[in-house]
Amino acid sequence: MCGIIGYIGPRQVHDVLLEGLSRLEYRGYDSAGLAVHTGDEVLTERTVGNLAVLRRAMSAGWAAHDATTTSTVDVAAGIAHTRWATHGGVTEANTHPHTDCGDRIHVVLNGIIENHQELRARLADDGCAFTSETDAEPIAHLIEHHLRAVDDLHEAVRRTVLELEGHFAIVVLDRDEPHTLIAARRDCPLVVGLGDGE
Ligand code: GLU
């Protein structure tokens, strides 16, 4: 059983996410990842192994962006995931967050999407290129697909969730909407709030 986290607020986003991930460690996981909106861009890191591996990759790769100290917005957002693989091997490519073709939509998934193969086939027919074997990636592409029709993130996510079968919780981060996170769940336990001072 893995865990997902979304945070939007004034605190240093990556700190909150890493703290949240470490609270979820007891549930077990094989890989971990996160995506943080700095205001200008979305930085992601995904690694196989424990959180120490993720932290090392971040300190090696994120310094150039100064993302560990600076955000260009007062309120920033991020999502994170500890994965317990159910669909697709334990590889970096299968580690969450997953994105759409344009790297705009970032998604973390807890649970299982039972109709992921049908969705994948339909989206591939539509021209989507997949980079992983997971049941999570089709969600990002499906949101992308609906965004073409409605140009409204909430509505695109709503339409996407209606098409998903299974038990799951997701959090969605949009590169084009730095002040928005959308979460949805079906038949999945909802867990924690990380309040100030906790
Ligand atoms: N089914 C997803 C995967 O295999 C998420 C598994 C989980 O809940 O960690 O990537």
mmCIF file of C-alpha atoms and ligand atoms in Angstrom:
data_model
loop_
_atom_site.group_PDB
_atom_site.id
_atom_site.type_symbol
_atom_site.label_atom_id
_atom_site.label_comp_id
_atom_site.label_asym_id
_atom_site.label_seq_id
_atom_site.Cartn_x
_atom_site.Cartn_y
_atom_site.Cartn_z
ATOM 1 C CA MET A 1 0.000 0.000 0.000
ATOM 2 C CA CYS A 2 1.512 3.277 -1.070
ATOM 3 C CA GLY A 3 0.636 6.850 -0.332
ATOM 4 C CA ILE A 4 0.064 10.133 -2.076
ATOM 5 C CA ILE A 5 0.424 13.702 -0.937
ATOM 6 C CA GLY A 6 -0.614 17.028 -2.315
ATOM 7 C CA TYR A 7 0.311 20.352 -0.766
ATOM 8 C CA ILE A 8 -0.568 23.895 -1.750
ATOM 9 C CA GLY A 9 0.325 26.796 0.488
ATOM 10 C CA PRO A 10 3.012 29.197 1.654
ATOM 11 C CA ARG A 11 5.466 26.687 3.083
ATOM 12 C CA GLN A 12 8.489 25.319 1.260
ATOM 13 C CA VAL A 13 6.731 22.758 -0.876
ATOM 14 C CA HIS A 14 9.427 20.131 -1.209
ATOM 15 C CA ASP A 15 9.959 20.121 2.589
ATOM 16 C CA VAL A 16 6.281 19.474 3.225
ATOM 17 C CA LEU A 17 6.188 16.736 0.618
ATOM 18 C CA LEU A 18 9.280 14.969 1.902
ATOM 19 C CA GLU A 19 7.976 15.169 5.454
ATOM 20 C CA GLY A 20 4.686 13.690 4.283
ATOM 21 C CA LEU A 21 6.428 10.909 2.393
ATOM 22 C CA SER A 22 8.500 10.016 5.402
ATOM 23 C CA ARG A 23 5.283 9.693 7.452
ATOM 24 C CA LEU A 24 4.004 7.235 4.856
ATOM 25 C CA GLU A 25 7.127 5.078 4.811
ATOM 26 C CA TYR A 26 5.725 2.575 7.332
ATOM 27 C CA ARG A 27 3.184 1.464 4.713
ATOM 28 C CA GLY A 28 5.946 0.055 2.511
ATOM 29 C CA TYR A 29 7.044 1.176 -0.954
ATOM 30 C CA ASP A 30 9.507 0.364 -3.712
ATOM 31 C CA SER A 31 10.039 3.798 -5.287
ATOM 32 C CA ALA A 32 9.135 7.427 -4.720
ATOM 33 C CA GLY A 33 8.739 10.656 -6.615
ATOM 34 C CA LEU A 34 7.480 14.202 -6.494
ATOM 35 C CA ALA A 35 6.634 17.204 -8.664
ATOM 36 C CA VAL A 36 6.895 20.784 -7.424
ATOM 37 C CA HIS A 37 5.580 23.894 -9.142
ATOM 38 C CA THR A 38 8.056 26.721 -8.610
ATOM 39 C CA GLY A 39 5.792 29.281 -10.235
ATOM 40 C CA ASP A 40 7.815 29.164 -13.426
ATOM 41 C CA GLU A 41 8.118 25.455 -14.034
ATOM 42 C CA VAL A 42 7.393 22.028 -12.637
ATOM 43 C CA LEU A 43 10.406 20.176 -11.255
ATOM 44 C CA THR A 44 10.144 16.434 -10.881
ATOM 45 C CA GLU A 45 12.285 13.721 -9.369
ATOM 46 C CA ARG A 46 11.584 9.987 -9.427
ATOM 47 C CA THR A 47 13.773 7.284 -7.988
ATOM 48 C CA VAL A 48 13.687 3.571 -7.287
ATOM 49 C CA GLY A 49 14.511 2.796 -3.678
ATOM 50 C CA ASN A 50 13.930 4.600 -0.430
ATOM 51 C CA LEU A 51 13.554 8.275 0.407
ATOM 52 C CA ALA A 52 17.276 8.673 1.008
ATOM 53 C CA VAL A 53 17.784 7.922 -2.693
ATOM 54 C CA LEU A 54 15.161 10.492 -3.621
ATOM 55 C CA ARG A 55 16.708 13.117 -1.367
ATOM 56 C CA ARG A 56 20.154 12.477 -2.845
ATOM 57 C CA ALA A 57 18.826 12.843 -6.390
ATOM 58 C CA MET A 58 17.131 16.108 -5.435
ATOM 59 C CA SER A 59 20.213 17.585 -3.849
ATOM 60 C CA ALA A 60 22.229 16.620 -6.923
ATOM 61 C CA GLY A 61 19.752 17.771 -9.556
ATOM 62 C CA TRP A 62 17.666 20.588 -8.101
ATOM 63 C CA ALA A 63 20.398 22.910 -6.935
ATOM 64 C CA ALA A 64 20.749 24.341 -10.421
ATOM 65 C CA HIS A 65 17.133 25.467 -10.269
ATOM 66 C CA ASP A 66 17.516 26.876 -6.784
ATOM 67 C CA ALA A 67 14.204 25.157 -6.135
ATOM 68 C CA THR A 68 15.154 24.041 -2.693
ATOM 69 C CA THR A 69 15.299 27.618 -1.518
ATOM 70 C CA THR A 70 13.199 29.691 -3.866
ATOM 71 C CA SER A 71 9.755 29.786 -5.277
ATOM 72 C CA THR A 72 8.619 32.673 -7.469
ATOM 73 C CA VAL A 73 5.094 32.580 -6.056
ATOM 74 C CA ASP A 74 3.792 33.112 -2.514
ATOM 75 C CA VAL A 75 1.661 30.044 -2.647
ATOM 76 C CA ALA A 76 3.093 27.045 -4.402
ATOM 77 C CA ALA A 77 1.952 23.501 -5.032
ATOM 78 C CA GLY A 78 3.368 20.028 -5.262
ATOM 79 C CA ILE A 79 2.468 16.353 -5.307
ATOM 80 C CA ALA A 80 4.349 13.276 -4.146
ATOM 81 C CA HIS A 81 4.056 9.508 -4.082
ATOM 82 C CA THR A 82 5.449 6.392 -2.518
ATOM 83 C CA ARG A 83 4.774 3.524 -4.913
ATOM 84 C CA TRP A 84 3.988 -0.102 -4.288
ATOM 85 C CA ALA A 85 3.979 -1.390 -7.855
ATOM 86 C CA THR A 86 0.868 -3.192 -9.043
ATOM 87 C CA HIS A 87 0.997 -2.476 -12.790
ATOM 88 C CA GLY A 88 4.430 -2.324 -14.368
ATOM 89 C CA GLY A 89 7.792 -3.214 -12.907
ATOM 90 C CA VAL A 90 9.772 -1.315 -10.312
ATOM 91 C CA THR A 91 11.556 1.109 -12.624
ATOM 92 C CA GLU A 92 12.158 4.828 -12.730
ATOM 93 C CA ALA A 93 9.939 5.093 -15.832
ATOM 94 C CA ASN A 94 7.042 3.565 -13.896
ATOM 95 C CA THR A 95 7.551 5.729 -10.810
ATOM 96 C CA HIS A 96 5.028 8.497 -10.258
ATOM 97 C CA PRO A 97 4.264 11.331 -10.974
ATOM 98 C CA HIS A 98 3.166 10.567 -14.529
ATOM 99 C CA THR A 99 2.554 13.174 -17.192
ATOM 100 C CA ASP A 100 0.668 13.777 -20.402
ATOM 101 C CA CYS A 101 2.383 14.158 -23.785
ATOM 102 C CA GLY A 102 3.091 17.856 -23.254
ATOM 103 C CA ASP A 103 4.409 17.486 -19.680
ATOM 104 C CA ARG A 104 1.617 19.767 -18.536
ATOM 105 C CA ILE A 105 -0.484 17.448 -16.384
ATOM 106 C CA HIS A 106 1.232 15.635 -13.481
ATOM 107 C CA VAL A 107 -0.575 12.835 -11.670
ATOM 108 C CA VAL A 108 0.033 10.573 -8.682
ATOM 109 C CA LEU A 109 -2.175 7.551 -8.122
ATOM 110 C CA ASN A 110 -2.829 5.370 -5.125
ATOM 111 C CA GLY A 111 -4.716 2.218 -6.030
ATOM 112 C CA ILE A 112 -5.643 0.457 -9.222
ATOM 113 C CA ILE A 113 -7.309 1.530 -12.463
ATOM 114 C CA GLU A 114 -8.983 -1.625 -13.699
ATOM 115 C CA ASN A 115 -9.806 -0.406 -17.205
ATOM 116 C CA HIS A 116 -6.338 1.026 -17.842
ATOM 117 C CA GLN A 117 -5.724 -1.234 -20.863
ATOM 118 C CA GLU A 118 -8.842 -0.066 -22.689
ATOM 119 C CA LEU A 119 -8.001 3.543 -21.873
ATOM 120 C CA ARG A 120 -4.435 3.056 -23.040
ATOM 121 C CA ALA A 121 -5.548 1.517 -26.350
ATOM 122 C CA ARG A 122 -8.053 4.288 -26.974
ATOM 123 C CA LEU A 123 -5.573 7.030 -26.147
ATOM 124 C CA ALA A 124 -2.857 5.397 -28.262
ATOM 125 C CA ASP A 125 -5.293 5.393 -31.206
ATOM 126 C CA ASP A 126 -5.711 9.077 -30.492
ATOM 127 C CA GLY A 127 -1.948 9.616 -30.905
ATOM 128 C CA CYS A 128 -0.723 9.437 -27.296
ATOM 129 C CA ALA A 129 2.809 8.200 -26.722
ATOM 130 C CA PHE A 130 3.219 6.313 -23.444
ATOM 131 C CA THR A 131 6.458 6.228 -21.481
ATOM 132 C CA SER A 132 5.504 3.737 -18.761
ATOM 133 C CA GLU A 133 3.627 0.477 -18.179
ATOM 134 C CA THR A 134 1.522 1.782 -15.301
ATOM 135 C CA ASP A 135 -2.198 2.183 -14.892
ATOM 136 C CA ALA A 136 -1.477 5.729 -13.686
ATOM 137 C CA GLU A 137 -0.133 7.239 -16.897
ATOM 138 C CA PRO A 138 -3.396 6.917 -18.872
ATOM 139 C CA ILE A 139 -5.001 9.253 -16.308
ATOM 140 C CA ALA A 140 -2.687 12.113 -17.281
ATOM 141 C CA HIS A 141 -3.323 11.520 -20.983
ATOM 142 C CA LEU A 142 -7.054 11.278 -20.446
ATOM 143 C CA ILE A 143 -7.071 14.645 -18.679
ATOM 144 C CA GLU A 144 -5.063 16.040 -21.604
ATOM 145 C CA HIS A 145 -7.629 14.591 -23.997
ATOM 146 C CA HIS A 146 -10.562 16.179 -22.140
ATOM 147 C CA LEU A 147 -8.752 19.495 -21.812
ATOM 148 C CA ARG A 148 -8.768 19.778 -25.592
ATOM 149 C CA ALA A 149 -12.537 19.705 -25.503
ATOM 150 C CA VAL A 150 -13.319 21.819 -22.429
ATOM 151 C CA ASP A 151 -10.224 23.911 -21.615
ATOM 152 C CA ASP A 152 -11.179 23.739 -17.937
ATOM 153 C CA LEU A 153 -9.027 21.690 -15.569
ATOM 154 C CA HIS A 154 -11.756 20.878 -13.048
ATOM 155 C CA GLU A 155 -14.132 19.736 -15.733
ATOM 156 C CA ALA A 156 -11.424 17.736 -17.524
ATOM 157 C CA VAL A 157 -10.520 15.934 -14.283
ATOM 158 C CA ARG A 158 -14.193 15.357 -13.480
ATOM 159 C CA ARG A 159 -14.785 13.778 -16.899
ATOM 160 C CA THR A 160 -11.636 11.706 -16.501
ATOM 161 C CA VAL A 161 -12.612 10.339 -13.094
ATOM 162 C CA LEU A 162 -16.020 9.335 -14.428
ATOM 163 C CA GLU A 163 -14.228 7.127 -16.965
ATOM 164 C CA LEU A 164 -11.980 5.395 -14.443
ATOM 165 C CA GLU A 165 -12.899 1.992 -13.042
ATOM 166 C CA GLY A 166 -11.308 0.671 -9.866
ATOM 167 C CA HIS A 167 -10.477 1.941 -6.413
ATOM 168 C CA PHE A 168 -8.104 4.833 -6.289
ATOM 169 C CA ALA A 169 -7.089 8.246 -5.070
ATOM 170 C CA ILE A 170 -5.357 10.763 -7.335
ATOM 171 C CA VAL A 171 -3.862 14.216 -7.067
ATOM 172 C CA VAL A 172 -3.401 16.340 -10.188
ATOM 173 C CA LEU A 173 -0.977 19.228 -10.678
ATOM 174 C CA ASP A 174 -1.206 21.433 -13.766
ATOM 175 C CA ARG A 175 1.838 23.304 -15.068
ATOM 176 C CA ASP A 176 -0.503 26.005 -16.392
ATOM 177 C CA GLU A 177 -2.290 26.520 -13.048
ATOM 178 C CA PRO A 178 0.342 26.888 -10.308
ATOM 179 C CA HIS A 179 -2.261 27.715 -7.655
ATOM 180 C CA THR A 180 -4.427 24.673 -8.175
ATOM 181 C CA LEU A 181 -4.351 21.060 -7.073
ATOM 182 C CA ILE A 182 -7.208 18.694 -7.723
ATOM 183 C CA ALA A 183 -7.731 15.503 -5.729
ATOM 184 C CA ALA A 184 -10.278 12.769 -6.260
ATOM 185 C CA ARG A 185 -10.879 9.348 -4.806
ATOM 186 C CA ARG A 186 -13.142 6.344 -5.063
ATOM 187 C CA ASP A 187 -13.288 3.555 -2.476
ATOM 188 C CA CYS A 188 -9.874 4.497 -1.100
ATOM 189 C CA PRO A 189 -8.980 5.548 2.417
ATOM 190 C CA LEU A 190 -8.232 9.242 2.745
ATOM 191 C CA VAL A 191 -5.571 10.014 5.247
ATOM 192 C CA VAL A 192 -3.740 12.894 6.732
ATOM 193 C CA GLY A 193 -3.606 16.610 6.892
ATOM 194 C CA LEU A 194 -0.236 18.161 7.587
ATOM 195 C CA GLY A 195 -1.052 21.231 9.585
ATOM 196 C CA ASP A 196 1.435 23.874 10.671
ATOM 197 C CA GLY A 197 3.329 22.727 13.709
ATOM 198 C CA GLU A 198 2.473 19.069 13.203
HETATM 199 N N1 GLU B 1 -1.219 1.001 -9.590
HETATM 200 C C1 GLU B 1 -0.210 2.022 -9.496
HETATM 201 C C2 GLU B 1 1.135 1.543 -9.984
HETATM 202 O O1 GLU B 1 1.378 0.356 -10.063
HETATM 203 C C3 GLU B 1 -0.104 2.619 -8.100
HETATM 204 C C4 GLU B 1 0.290 1.573 -7.087
HETATM 205 C C5 GLU B 1 0.307 2.189 -5.696
HETATM 206 O O2 GLU B 1 -0.788 2.388 -5.132
HETATM 207 O O3 GLU B 1 1.428 2.473 -5.240
HETATM 208 O O4 GLU B 1 1.958 2.375 -10.300
#
